[in-house]
């Protein structure tokens, strides 16, 4: 039986794994298995368990809706997780299920849902987050949110709540410029920390959840101090001010009723507080506010006690971001992920700083990990160009590694995959740029049409194993296109200076890098110079429009969810301060500068047929900029089409409605096919 090529419809076959979590005895890994459900045009997730003594896999929760965030109790008897079980309007709540088998039961009944469960060290309590406003806080104090025994009373309260929610946004009053994000408007609620007592014998709630924060700002990522006396958390800065959406501090929240303590200052953006197992230190991620776009994310260490002291930078010698922190059991080192030259590696640094040790590095992209309780192993999710989204376990001394899942193996066995080849090339000024070419399967002799795929960010790093692009690149290659992807200037993974070179120079610093890559592939005889195409999303959409406004070699282009007008972007995006970070500019003082770096300013130079793809609920790169580019090109009588997707937002290509994602891929490939076939 001959194998078939990857199609857009194969999206419905793709499964993903995430969030690996070791059991307290180190013998099992819990993880989330997500699949796309064609019938509901959505996603379903279940908690699975992998037994490390025999690599046996089993589905542990039903997964009829979305079961996520598995968290083991310290004694291993219970697994907490978050689920939206119930009717379609149900808010996600925290559930508990016995790990030796049995039915899950709902632990919380929060009016606005519950998230981020975290067990106390002794297993008697669970901390979590939930969103509330001032009125709901008052209701908590008066016990108004208790579930009434009378069904008619419960129904009456539900109707009243629904009415209040409608009135909340009719009209919607805006009093700050950070007033919406992703696909929804802020509703006046902030996320707070709660603690719930749990009976360790029955797994049932012992009383009602107790809110332990009160300041009107968002709290997230709760972490217990080892003695259970307090919670660490990330908190939005300066309640009530416009920058609450952008900057965050670390706080310690005592559980004896005392005042929360601020642990970091306004000069830095801080996240991911991780207390050491011995309770002496807190490791966290940190960025200097004046250099949010340019600086490396560092790991800092501060004392966990009241003695204070200056933060100690652990990764000062590492010219890369440090992400996803985890302590070694002996409290002498911190593990983290670092992206370097197209690889995401697991690294370690001692609490005295110094050299960074690479623990796991191979031709793959590590997406998430967890350390075993003894600190000798890592369970991790990784993607390769042959098999995206799988679970692995490896000894940190390099002696053993095992792939535990093959979640896409059955359907991939019947598909022919495109081969990926590394490509290093010199840019116009001699700078070395890393890229990859994805080759059409069973390609004939001679050059192939080429699609230049441009990443967003702008400060991200792609790899040959890029999980977010794996399907798209395979679809385009299957349609006969050679795909070129690279990390031009501004990308992460090549040091601070390389990343910072794009600041104040969008489009200018990276244009030569991208075109040099195209020239290299054409010179090697792999790409047809008369069949060149370009596409990208977000900043990649910006660059697609920028390129065709400055270069006429491309036969057709698809710009997706792009930023085309930096002046209007400032006042419409959910990250308006990006222009200040990247250009040190605002529209009223620097109009000419922001217009100079707007692709819309070069619309008269655009002759390449352009397809614009945008989501109507995209609050990151709002659709009016795409509308402006579309109207201008229509008035200039250039070839342009626009596709608008309702309901979806900026993450359409990664987590949007599956039908929209399939349609999007078909339209991209179809646009290129249409213009390839022209004489």
XYZ file of C-alpha atoms in Angstrom:
679
model
C 0.000 0.000 0.000
C 1.488 3.336 -1.064
C 1.710 6.168 1.392
C -0.157 9.436 0.885
C 0.998 12.999 1.397
C 0.041 15.196 4.328
C -3.108 17.267 3.735
C -4.798 20.142 5.529
C -7.489 17.695 6.662
C -4.827 15.756 8.563
C -5.127 18.423 11.235
C -7.995 16.332 12.625
C -5.561 13.422 13.141
C -2.975 15.344 15.150
C -2.727 14.655 18.877
C -0.678 16.682 21.343
C 0.760 15.915 24.773
C 1.686 18.469 27.427
C 2.293 19.182 31.121
C 4.249 16.087 32.308
C 4.129 15.576 36.093
C 6.068 12.947 38.089
C 4.281 11.038 40.821
C 5.802 11.422 44.316
C 7.376 7.951 44.110
C 8.862 8.721 40.687
C 7.305 5.638 39.084
C 4.652 7.331 36.932
C 4.166 10.393 34.786
C 0.806 12.099 34.452
C 0.335 14.171 31.311
C -2.350 15.806 29.184
C -3.331 14.234 25.867
C -5.259 16.625 23.591
C -7.021 15.700 20.380
C -9.075 17.648 17.873
C -12.751 16.746 17.758
C -14.219 17.214 14.285
C -17.844 16.798 15.370
C -17.765 19.579 17.974
C -15.262 21.683 16.004
C -13.194 21.910 19.168
C -10.649 20.186 21.372
C -10.866 17.449 23.988
C -8.222 16.649 26.585
C -7.747 13.754 28.996
C -5.233 12.985 31.725
C -3.101 9.951 30.906
C -0.623 8.010 33.051
C 2.654 6.464 31.908
C 4.176 3.764 34.134
C 7.942 4.044 33.939
C 8.641 0.495 35.084
C 7.004 -0.916 31.970
C 6.201 2.081 29.818
C 2.503 1.188 30.048
C 0.139 3.975 29.029
C -3.457 4.359 30.069
C -6.106 7.016 29.823
C -6.981 8.068 33.357
C -9.809 10.593 32.953
C -12.742 10.528 30.566
C -11.654 13.489 28.489
C -15.181 14.274 27.255
C -14.404 18.001 27.540
C -11.081 19.549 28.630
C -9.204 17.850 31.503
C -5.920 19.678 32.156
C -3.308 20.591 34.802
C -2.772 17.222 36.591
C -1.217 17.670 40.046
C -0.310 14.791 42.401
C -0.984 15.020 46.117
C 2.237 14.699 48.165
C 1.308 11.162 49.305
C 0.378 10.111 45.758
C -3.188 9.105 46.688
C -4.957 11.829 44.722
C -4.649 13.593 41.444
C -6.109 17.086 41.201
C -6.946 18.448 37.761
C -8.946 21.210 36.093
C -11.982 20.356 33.981
C -14.998 22.013 32.381
C -17.223 18.983 32.889
C -20.976 19.550 33.068
C -23.044 21.494 30.578
C -21.483 23.579 27.811
C -21.702 26.767 29.877
C -19.930 25.248 32.875
C -16.895 27.076 34.239
C -13.760 24.995 34.699
C -13.433 23.692 38.272
C -10.903 21.645 40.214
C -11.586 17.912 40.461
C -9.986 15.150 42.501
C -9.619 11.523 41.482
C -8.050 8.673 43.504
C -4.913 7.411 41.805
C -5.725 3.779 42.553
C -8.930 4.044 40.529
C -12.388 5.455 41.053
C -14.566 8.338 39.971
C -13.504 11.956 39.934
C -15.440 14.376 42.090
C -15.682 18.149 41.883
C -13.779 19.918 44.644
C -14.672 23.544 43.908
C -17.797 25.369 42.856
C -16.426 28.802 42.157
C -18.842 31.119 40.397
C -16.227 32.166 37.833
C -14.275 28.927 37.703
C -11.021 27.774 39.299
C -7.526 27.208 37.911
C -3.876 26.533 38.808
C -4.294 23.960 41.617
C -1.284 23.547 43.886
C -1.085 21.111 46.843
C 0.339 22.234 50.161
C 3.478 20.337 51.236
C 1.533 18.294 53.811
C -1.321 17.515 51.397
C -4.017 19.052 53.598
C -4.769 22.087 51.426
C -4.980 23.148 47.800
C -4.231 26.675 46.633
C -5.821 27.858 43.406
C -6.822 31.000 41.524
C -10.273 32.339 40.699
C -11.572 35.635 39.303
C -13.855 37.907 41.343
C -15.000 41.535 41.449
C -15.867 43.756 44.409
C -19.512 42.667 44.515
C -18.585 38.999 44.485
C -16.036 39.556 47.230
C -18.779 41.038 49.366
C -20.935 38.038 48.590
C -18.201 35.715 49.803
C -18.083 37.544 53.109
C -21.856 37.223 53.502
C -21.938 33.575 52.354
C -24.217 34.552 49.483
C -22.416 32.292 47.078
C -23.370 29.083 48.856
C -25.321 26.773 46.596
C -29.010 26.978 47.599
C -30.815 23.723 48.335
C -33.982 24.894 46.564
C -33.675 24.327 42.779
C -36.009 27.247 42.094
C -33.820 29.549 44.178
C -30.740 28.313 42.351
C -32.405 29.026 39.017
C -33.435 32.502 40.194
C -29.870 33.317 41.208
C -28.584 32.071 37.876
C -31.013 34.328 35.983
C -30.004 37.318 38.097
C -26.322 36.632 37.476
C -26.891 36.347 33.723
C -28.744 39.663 33.758
C -25.934 41.344 35.718
C -23.345 40.043 33.277
C -25.227 41.515 30.317
C -25.627 44.853 32.060
C -21.923 44.891 32.917
C -21.036 45.528 29.257
C -24.083 47.494 28.111
C -22.598 50.048 27.881
C -18.984 49.046 28.433
C -17.056 51.707 30.348
C -13.327 51.940 29.570
C -11.024 53.632 32.088
C -7.603 52.253 31.061
C -5.953 51.440 27.772
C -5.249 47.808 28.657
C -8.908 46.831 28.568
C -8.996 43.639 26.495
C -6.813 40.661 25.621
C -6.857 37.591 23.404
C -10.522 37.441 22.273
C -12.394 39.043 25.174
C -12.790 42.270 27.105
C -11.759 42.553 30.723
C -14.847 42.236 32.897
C -13.751 44.130 36.001
C -12.649 40.950 37.753
C -9.165 40.156 38.935
C -7.622 36.778 39.648
C -7.089 36.032 43.359
C -5.506 33.310 45.449
C -7.709 30.897 47.400
C -6.906 28.091 49.810
C -9.188 25.110 50.362
C -8.825 22.535 53.148
C -9.038 18.951 51.885
C -9.780 15.840 53.939
C -6.796 13.576 53.100
C -8.851 10.455 53.735
C -11.874 11.185 51.551
C -10.466 13.817 49.210
C -13.500 15.978 49.964
C -13.461 19.691 50.667
C -13.390 20.497 54.379
C -15.229 23.811 54.434
C -15.345 26.611 51.915
C -12.441 28.089 49.937
C -10.796 31.018 51.697
C -9.569 33.961 49.646
C -6.140 35.063 50.921
C -5.543 38.109 48.683
C -7.504 41.322 48.551
C -5.653 43.965 46.520
C -7.318 44.679 43.171
C -4.705 43.134 40.919
C -4.211 39.815 39.200
C -2.413 37.015 41.045
C -1.162 33.875 39.322
C 1.265 30.953 39.586
C 0.829 30.189 43.313
C 3.649 28.261 44.999
C 3.799 27.044 48.609
C 6.737 27.712 50.856
C 8.036 24.346 52.109
C 6.743 24.950 55.651
C 3.233 25.750 54.360
C 3.178 29.144 56.070
C 2.765 31.288 52.962
C 2.227 31.356 49.217
C 4.466 32.933 46.631
C 2.776 34.359 43.557
C 3.129 36.662 40.576
C 1.085 39.855 40.996
C 0.172 42.566 38.526
C 1.891 45.838 39.358
C 0.357 49.154 40.461
C -3.319 48.311 40.819
C -5.624 50.582 38.831
C -2.903 51.957 36.563
C -2.498 51.365 32.857
C 0.646 49.254 33.056
C -0.997 46.549 35.199
C -1.258 44.380 32.086
C 2.438 44.566 31.302
C 4.514 44.441 34.457
C 4.440 42.050 37.372
C 6.059 41.619 40.756
C 6.583 38.694 43.096
C 4.738 38.661 46.414
C 4.695 36.502 49.525
C 1.186 35.999 50.923
C 1.147 34.796 54.553
C -1.702 32.494 55.497
C -2.009 33.728 59.070
C -3.842 36.874 57.997
C -0.777 39.105 57.750
C -0.081 41.597 54.971
C 1.387 40.382 51.710
C 5.031 41.292 51.142
C 6.467 42.689 47.916
C 9.629 40.781 46.976
C 10.766 42.613 43.827
C 10.979 46.222 42.661
C 9.661 48.384 39.807
C 12.891 48.269 37.821
C 12.306 44.650 36.789
C 9.591 42.422 35.332
C 9.531 39.245 37.458
C 7.825 35.877 37.189
C 7.968 32.172 38.088
C 8.749 32.216 41.831
C 10.212 28.846 42.843
C 11.118 28.232 46.517
C 14.032 25.893 47.152
C 13.164 22.571 48.841
C 15.107 23.589 51.964
C 13.134 26.839 52.183
C 16.199 29.122 52.092
C 15.928 30.602 48.604
C 13.498 31.786 45.959
C 14.592 31.457 42.332
C 12.704 33.450 39.743
C 12.825 34.857 36.217
C 13.645 38.532 35.777
C 13.889 41.158 33.024
C 14.899 44.829 33.304
C 11.881 46.993 32.433
C 13.878 49.474 30.287
C 15.090 46.590 28.082
C 12.114 44.250 27.917
C 12.656 43.451 24.231
C 16.457 43.298 24.232
C 17.602 41.752 27.510
C 17.918 38.074 28.331
C 15.478 36.566 30.813
C 17.728 35.856 33.790
C 17.402 33.551 36.776
C 17.775 35.467 40.020
C 18.042 34.170 43.563
C 16.712 35.989 46.623
C 16.597 34.860 50.278
C 13.284 33.335 51.289
C 13.502 34.643 54.857
C 13.119 38.121 56.273
C 16.837 38.892 56.260
C 16.659 40.468 52.781
C 19.659 40.940 50.542
C 20.483 41.799 46.954
C 19.293 39.401 44.241
C 21.962 37.071 42.933
C 22.009 36.557 39.137
C 22.662 32.890 38.363
C 22.715 33.021 34.553
C 24.785 36.132 33.921
C 27.211 34.094 31.806
C 24.403 32.679 29.652
C 23.636 34.762 26.565
C 20.115 33.325 26.188
C 16.718 33.310 27.860
C 16.202 30.995 30.839
C 12.694 29.512 31.029
C 10.696 26.946 33.020
C 12.592 26.741 36.321
C 12.840 23.707 38.625
C 14.969 23.093 41.721
C 17.178 20.086 42.303
C 16.087 18.144 45.424
C 19.257 19.132 47.309
C 18.562 22.877 46.772
C 22.021 23.352 45.255
C 21.065 24.024 41.634
C 18.246 25.185 39.365
C 17.247 23.530 36.084
C 15.751 25.455 33.190
C 15.145 25.425 29.437
C 17.285 27.528 27.109
C 16.788 28.121 23.391
C 20.054 28.245 21.496
C 20.668 27.971 17.740
C 17.428 26.211 16.915
C 17.450 23.874 19.908
C 15.630 23.991 23.244
C 17.899 22.333 25.794
C 17.545 21.386 29.457
C 20.270 23.111 31.457
C 21.377 23.493 35.070
C 23.180 26.162 37.072
C 24.398 26.104 40.670
C 23.140 28.518 43.305
C 26.514 30.268 43.272
C 26.119 31.010 39.562
C 29.001 30.165 37.297
C 29.012 27.922 34.235
C 25.779 26.544 32.844
C 25.653 22.785 32.372
C 23.669 21.294 29.482
C 21.805 18.188 30.656
C 19.681 17.230 27.645
C 20.426 18.317 24.111
C 19.528 16.576 20.871
C 17.882 17.215 17.510
C 14.480 18.031 18.923
C 12.505 20.815 20.567
C 11.846 20.322 24.299
C 8.478 21.941 25.035
C 7.926 21.145 28.741
C 9.521 19.020 31.455
C 9.359 17.877 35.072
C 12.146 16.597 37.313
C 11.749 13.306 39.156
C 11.567 13.560 42.971
C 15.126 12.255 43.293
C 16.372 14.731 40.677
C 17.977 12.006 38.568
C 15.492 11.958 35.677
C 13.457 14.328 33.567
C 10.121 13.581 31.982
C 9.637 15.874 29.023
C 7.523 16.615 25.973
C 9.436 17.080 22.746
C 8.803 17.546 19.065
C 10.939 16.379 16.135
C 10.541 16.944 12.419
C 9.410 13.316 12.128
C 7.120 13.052 15.148
C 5.584 16.072 16.863
C 4.291 16.073 20.456
C 5.591 13.035 22.335
C 6.530 12.166 25.916
C 10.052 11.056 26.873
C 11.960 10.181 30.029
C 15.720 10.481 30.362
C 18.397 10.068 33.012
C 20.174 13.377 33.559
C 23.574 11.678 33.540
C 22.973 10.724 29.906
C 22.897 6.985 30.574
C 19.340 6.319 29.404
C 16.518 7.850 27.411
C 13.167 6.377 26.412
C 10.375 7.628 24.213
C 7.158 6.753 26.037
C 4.486 7.734 23.510
C 3.890 7.699 19.789
C 0.629 9.634 19.770
C 0.673 10.342 16.044
C 2.346 7.128 14.947
C -0.705 5.274 13.602
C -1.774 7.843 11.035
C 1.771 8.975 10.209
C 2.611 5.394 9.270
C 0.410 5.902 6.186
C 1.891 9.279 5.231
C 5.018 10.222 3.348
C 6.833 13.031 5.140
C 8.900 15.837 3.726
C 12.572 15.797 4.618
C 14.092 18.740 6.494
C 17.628 19.949 5.811
C 19.739 22.378 7.837
C 20.863 25.534 6.069
C 23.407 28.069 7.289
C 24.064 31.022 5.005
C 25.703 34.449 5.014
C 23.594 37.593 4.963
C 24.479 40.758 3.051
C 26.974 41.889 5.708
C 28.498 38.466 6.305
C 26.433 37.600 9.405
C 25.720 33.882 9.632
C 21.996 33.047 9.621
C 20.496 29.676 10.515
C 17.632 28.221 8.520
C 15.999 25.058 7.238
C 14.504 23.846 4.006
C 11.571 21.452 3.913
C 11.714 19.462 0.680
C 8.695 18.209 -1.300
C 8.357 14.420 -0.975
C 9.381 12.473 -4.084
C 10.323 15.709 -5.837
C 11.445 15.386 -9.439
C 14.636 16.811 -10.897
C 15.014 20.541 -11.213
C 14.129 23.470 -8.989
C 10.810 23.625 -7.097
C 8.592 26.601 -6.336
C 9.600 28.096 -2.998
C 7.601 29.419 -0.050
C 9.497 31.692 2.323
C 7.900 31.229 5.764
C 8.581 34.123 8.180
C 8.194 33.829 11.949
C 6.389 36.233 14.279
C 7.357 37.671 17.620
C 9.476 39.338 16.383
C 11.786 37.921 19.069
C 11.151 34.186 18.911
C 13.232 31.261 17.702
C 12.152 28.632 15.229
C 13.762 25.214 14.848
C 13.604 22.459 12.275
C 11.311 20.691 14.754
C 8.969 23.656 15.282
C 5.792 22.075 16.658
C 3.616 25.102 15.877
C 4.613 24.993 12.191
C 5.100 21.264 11.636
C 1.750 20.656 9.954
C 1.781 23.832 7.834
C 5.260 23.160 6.481
C 4.390 19.540 5.725
C 1.189 20.574 3.906
C 3.017 23.085 1.717
C 5.797 20.596 0.950
C 3.203 17.958 0.100
C 1.704 20.398 -2.414
C 5.078 20.555 -4.176
C 6.633 23.619 -2.547
C 10.118 23.888 -1.115
C 9.700 25.679 2.231
C 12.433 27.964 3.539
C 12.335 29.043 7.201
C 15.065 30.835 9.116
C 15.892 32.927 12.171
C 16.804 36.386 10.860
C 18.121 39.215 12.984
C 15.884 39.910 15.957
C 15.338 36.200 16.663
C 16.004 34.627 20.043
C 18.643 31.939 20.413
C 21.710 33.769 19.053
C 22.507 36.171 21.863
C 21.405 39.535 23.141
C 23.090 41.613 20.439
C 21.552 39.576 17.630
C 18.088 39.982 19.180
C 18.520 43.688 19.922
C 19.705 44.517 16.398
C 16.069 44.580 15.231
C 14.974 47.175 17.795
C 14.266 50.523 16.066
C 14.808 48.729 12.729
C 11.808 46.516 11.971
C 11.951 45.374 8.378
C 15.335 46.941 7.701
C 17.580 44.759 9.856
C 16.038 41.453 8.797
C 15.126 42.080 5.139
C 18.653 41.334 3.932
C 18.775 38.132 5.999
C 15.545 36.793 4.500
C 16.472 37.678 0.920
C 19.957 36.192 1.338
C 18.320 32.912 2.315
C 16.189 32.979 -0.821
C 19.252 33.805 -2.933
C 21.166 30.897 -1.381
C 18.468 28.329 -2.145
C 18.029 29.652 -5.696
C 21.808 29.588 -6.280
C 21.919 25.933 -5.237
C 19.376 25.121 -7.937
C 16.753 24.002 -5.406
C 14.268 26.861 -5.898
C 12.770 28.244 -9.087
C 13.484 32.022 -9.212
C 10.261 32.453 -11.205
C 8.187 30.639 -8.582
C 8.835 32.452 -5.302
C 6.120 32.935 -2.650
C 6.083 34.371 0.871
C 3.878 34.087 3.962
C 4.012 34.759 7.697
C 1.842 35.550 10.695
C 1.857 38.377 13.256
C 5.312 39.974 12.862
C 5.671 37.514 9.988
C 2.591 39.183 8.485
C 4.282 42.548 8.977
C 7.395 41.253 7.202
C 5.398 39.704 4.368
C 3.823 43.089 3.605
C 7.152 44.864 4.171
C 9.026 42.538 1.807
C 6.592 42.890 -1.097
C 6.641 46.655 -0.567
C 10.426 46.623 -1.039
C 11.098 43.676 -3.356
C 9.248 42.588 -6.495
C 10.572 39.055 -6.918
C 7.652 37.185 -5.293
C 4.858 35.780 -7.407
C 2.228 35.896 -4.634
C 2.051 36.525 -0.897
C -0.159 35.664 2.088
C 0.041 38.065 5.057
C -1.622 36.696 8.197
C -2.749 38.586 11.339
C -0.129 41.211 10.661
C 0.719 44.664 11.980
C 0.628 47.024 8.994
C 0.221 50.458 10.600
C 2.263 51.151 13.737
C 0.444 54.410 14.397
C -2.998 52.815 14.762
C -1.472 49.720 16.389
C -0.507 51.791 19.417
C -4.124 52.619 20.267
C -5.892 49.418 19.184
C -3.665 46.492 20.220
C -3.825 44.725 23.576
C -0.059 45.351 23.792
C 0.110 49.027 22.730
C 3.369 49.601 24.579
C 5.174 47.286 22.156
C 5.973 50.319 20.008
C 7.562 51.999 23.028
C 9.626 48.916 23.818
C 10.718 48.409 20.204
C 11.002 52.006 18.933
C 11.039 54.170 22.076
C 8.260 56.067 20.325
C 4.610 57.067 20.538
C 2.348 58.299 17.711
C 1.929 61.925 18.805
C 5.634 62.675 19.173
C 7.092 60.303 16.590
C 4.481 60.091 13.841
C 6.998 60.156 10.999
C 9.151 57.452 12.593
C 6.279 55.006 13.159
C 4.898 55.684 9.689
C 8.330 55.046 8.180
C 8.309 51.549 9.682
C 4.692 50.775 8.716
C 4.198 48.494 5.677
C 1.120 50.543 4.774
C 3.439 53.478 3.986
C 4.825 51.488 1.036
C 1.508 50.303 -0.369
C 2.085 52.022 -3.727
C 5.117 49.760 -4.230
C 3.102 46.570 -3.699
C 2.396 44.815 -6.996
C 2.588 41.236 -5.697
C -0.853 39.559 -5.511
C -1.701 39.535 -1.791
C -4.068 37.442 0.301
C -4.803 38.923 3.730
C -5.910 36.485 6.451
C -7.218 37.883 9.726
C -9.475 36.979 12.645
C -12.249 39.361 13.612
C -11.546 38.991 17.351
C -7.807 39.524 17.036
C -7.002 42.037 19.778
C -3.225 41.556 19.479
C -2.979 42.750 15.857
C -6.470 44.197 15.353
C -8.187 43.765 12.009
C -8.529 47.503 11.099
C -4.879 47.539 9.967
C -5.589 44.689 7.541
C -8.707 46.495 6.380
C -6.633 49.619 5.720
C -4.109 47.693 3.629
C -6.885 45.915 1.744
C -8.755 49.133 0.908
C -5.583 50.905 -0.210
C -4.635 48.063 -2.557
C -8.161 47.917 -3.957
C -8.100 51.645 -4.639
C -4.754 51.186 -6.382
C -6.366 48.390 -8.421
C -3.862 45.783 -7.250
C -4.741 42.128 -6.844
C -5.788 41.572 -3.231
C -8.261 39.413 -1.326
C -9.137 39.348 2.351
C -10.432 36.428 4.418
C -11.972 37.238 7.810
C -12.556 34.508 10.391
C -15.304 35.218 12.921
C -14.950 34.338 16.622
C -11.218 33.519 16.446
C -8.361 35.690 17.641
C -4.618 36.028 17.168
C -4.029 32.326 17.906
C -6.152 31.103 14.975
C -3.366 29.036 13.397
C -2.414 27.324 16.678
C -5.608 26.949 18.704
C -8.459 28.413 16.677
C -11.595 26.580 15.592
C -10.360 23.455 13.757
C -12.572 24.117 10.715
C -11.060 27.578 10.443
C -7.544 26.165 10.758
C -8.126 23.670 7.949
C -9.749 26.316 5.776
C -6.846 28.679 6.395
C -4.273 26.121 5.207
C -6.310 25.345 2.096
C -6.575 29.033 1.254
C -2.843 29.643 1.670
C -1.876 26.699 -0.529
C -4.709 27.463 -2.961
C -3.577 31.089 -3.370
C -0.067 29.945 -4.187
C -1.339 27.216 -6.535
C -3.516 29.698 -8.404
C -0.636 32.053 -9.063
C 1.855 29.287 -9.801
C -0.360 28.026 -12.623
C -0.450 31.419 -14.378
C 1.694 31.898 -17.451
